[in-house]
Backbone as numpy.savetxt, mean C-alpha at the origin, in Angstrom:
# Nx Ny Nz CAx CAy CAz Cx Cy Cz
-36.76 -22.51 -16.57 -36.72 -20.98 -16.88 -36.03 -20.31 -15.63
-36.43 -20.62 -14.35 -35.84 -19.84 -13.31 -34.53 -20.25 -12.97
-34.13 -21.41 -13.41 -32.71 -21.94 -13.38 -31.75 -21.00 -14.02
-32.24 -20.84 -15.32 -31.53 -19.91 -16.26 -31.36 -18.46 -15.87
-32.42 -18.02 -15.40 -32.52 -16.72 -15.08 -31.53 -16.50 -13.69
-31.62 -17.33 -12.83 -30.85 -17.31 -11.54 -29.39 -17.52 -12.10
-28.94 -18.29 -12.79 -27.69 -18.63 -13.48 -27.20 -17.20 -14.03
-27.93 -16.67 -14.87 -27.53 -15.32 -15.57 -27.29 -14.12 -14.56
-28.18 -14.17 -13.64 -27.95 -13.09 -12.62 -26.79 -13.33 -11.78
-26.48 -14.65 -11.32 -25.31 -15.04 -10.64 -24.22 -14.62 -11.44
-23.92 -15.07 -12.71 -23.03 -14.87 -13.56 -22.68 -13.46 -13.65
-23.59 -12.53 -13.96 -23.57 -10.86 -14.33 -22.97 -10.49 -12.80
-23.36 -11.00 -11.72 -23.03 -10.18 -10.57 -21.41 -10.52 -10.40
-21.25 -11.76 -10.48 -19.86 -12.22 -10.45 -18.95 -11.78 -11.16
-19.28 -11.51 -12.55 -18.51 -10.79 -13.60 -18.21 -9.33 -13.16
-19.19 -8.66 -12.64 -19.24 -6.98 -12.45 -18.23 -7.06 -11.02
-18.40 -8.00 -10.18 -17.58 -7.92 -9.10 -15.98 -8.16 -9.33
-15.82 -9.13 -10.29 -14.54 -9.48 -10.70 -13.70 -8.35 -11.43
-14.75 -7.86 -12.42 -14.20 -6.61 -13.16 -14.02 -5.49 -12.24
-14.57 -5.06 -11.29 -14.23 -3.90 -10.19 -13.03 -4.36 -9.58
-12.81 -5.50 -9.00 -11.66 -5.96 -8.47 -10.57 -5.68 -9.42
-10.34 -6.19 -10.50 -9.34 -6.04 -11.40 -9.10 -4.52 -11.70
-10.27 -3.99 -11.82 -9.92 -2.29 -12.10 -9.33 -1.62 -11.07
-9.92 -1.90 -9.96 -9.22 -1.16 -8.52 -7.65 -1.82 -8.40
-7.34 -2.72 -8.65 -6.02 -3.37 -8.63 -5.21 -2.59 -9.54
-5.77 -2.66 -10.71 -4.95 -1.93 -11.81 -4.58 -0.22 -11.69
-5.82 0.34 -11.12 -5.41 1.75 -10.88 -4.67 1.75 -9.46
-4.47 0.96 -8.55 -3.79 1.14 -7.49 -2.45 0.88 -7.91
-2.11 -0.18 -8.92 -0.68 -0.49 -9.33 0.01 0.64 -10.22
-1.03 1.24 -10.97 -0.47 2.41 -11.89 -0.36 3.64 -10.95
-1.26 3.98 -9.98 -1.28 5.39 -9.30 -0.93 5.17 -7.84
-0.47 4.15 -7.56 -0.16 3.80 -6.00 1.20 4.74 -5.62
1.34 4.96 -4.37 2.06 5.40 -3.57 3.37 5.01 -4.07
4.33 5.90 -4.54 5.83 5.76 -4.82 6.50 5.32 -3.71
7.45 4.20 -3.76 8.19 3.83 -2.39 9.08 5.14 -1.79
8.85 5.44 -0.52 9.54 6.58 0.24 10.95 6.20 0.17
11.85 7.06 -0.24 13.27 6.84 0.14 13.48 6.80 1.64
14.33 6.06 2.09 14.72 5.92 3.54 15.47 7.12 3.86
15.03 7.75 4.88 15.53 8.97 5.51 17.03 8.71 5.76
17.93 9.81 5.64 19.26 9.64 6.19 19.22 9.72 7.81
20.06 8.78 8.05 20.05 8.94 9.79 21.04 10.25 10.13
20.42 11.00 11.11 21.27 11.88 11.63 22.50 11.56 12.17
23.84 12.09 12.22 24.82 11.80 13.00 24.74 12.41 14.21
25.34 11.67 15.32 25.37 12.25 16.74 26.41 13.40 16.88
25.97 14.40 17.36 27.03 15.51 17.67 26.76 15.90 19.12
28.03 16.35 19.63 27.96 16.63 21.01 27.58 18.35 20.92
26.82 18.60 21.86 26.26 19.99 22.01 27.23 20.75 22.98
27.15 22.14 23.06 28.30 22.70 23.98 28.27 22.08 25.57
27.18 21.75 25.85 26.95 21.64 27.40 27.32 19.98 27.55
27.89 19.17 26.67 28.04 17.93 26.81 29.59 17.67 26.30
30.18 16.80 27.27 31.59 16.58 26.90 31.83 15.15 26.83
32.77 14.56 25.91 33.13 13.14 25.80 33.54 12.53 27.16
33.33 11.44 27.39 33.65 10.62 28.51 35.29 10.65 28.68
35.67 10.67 29.88 37.17 10.68 29.88 37.56 9.70 30.80
38.58 9.25 30.80 39.16 7.92 31.60 39.46 8.60 32.76
39.77 7.63 33.84 40.20 8.14 35.13 41.85 8.33 35.11
């Protein structure tokens, strides 16, 4: 009898942990963060105090 009781408790706890794990993964895959678009790289511009390099 104790063996059956221990097996039942172990199986119930294992099933509960597995079910919770699957539920969390399902929720995260459904409502997870959407991939962020890559931000556009700013183009380099000269400001009035900067001048392009000139040759000698």
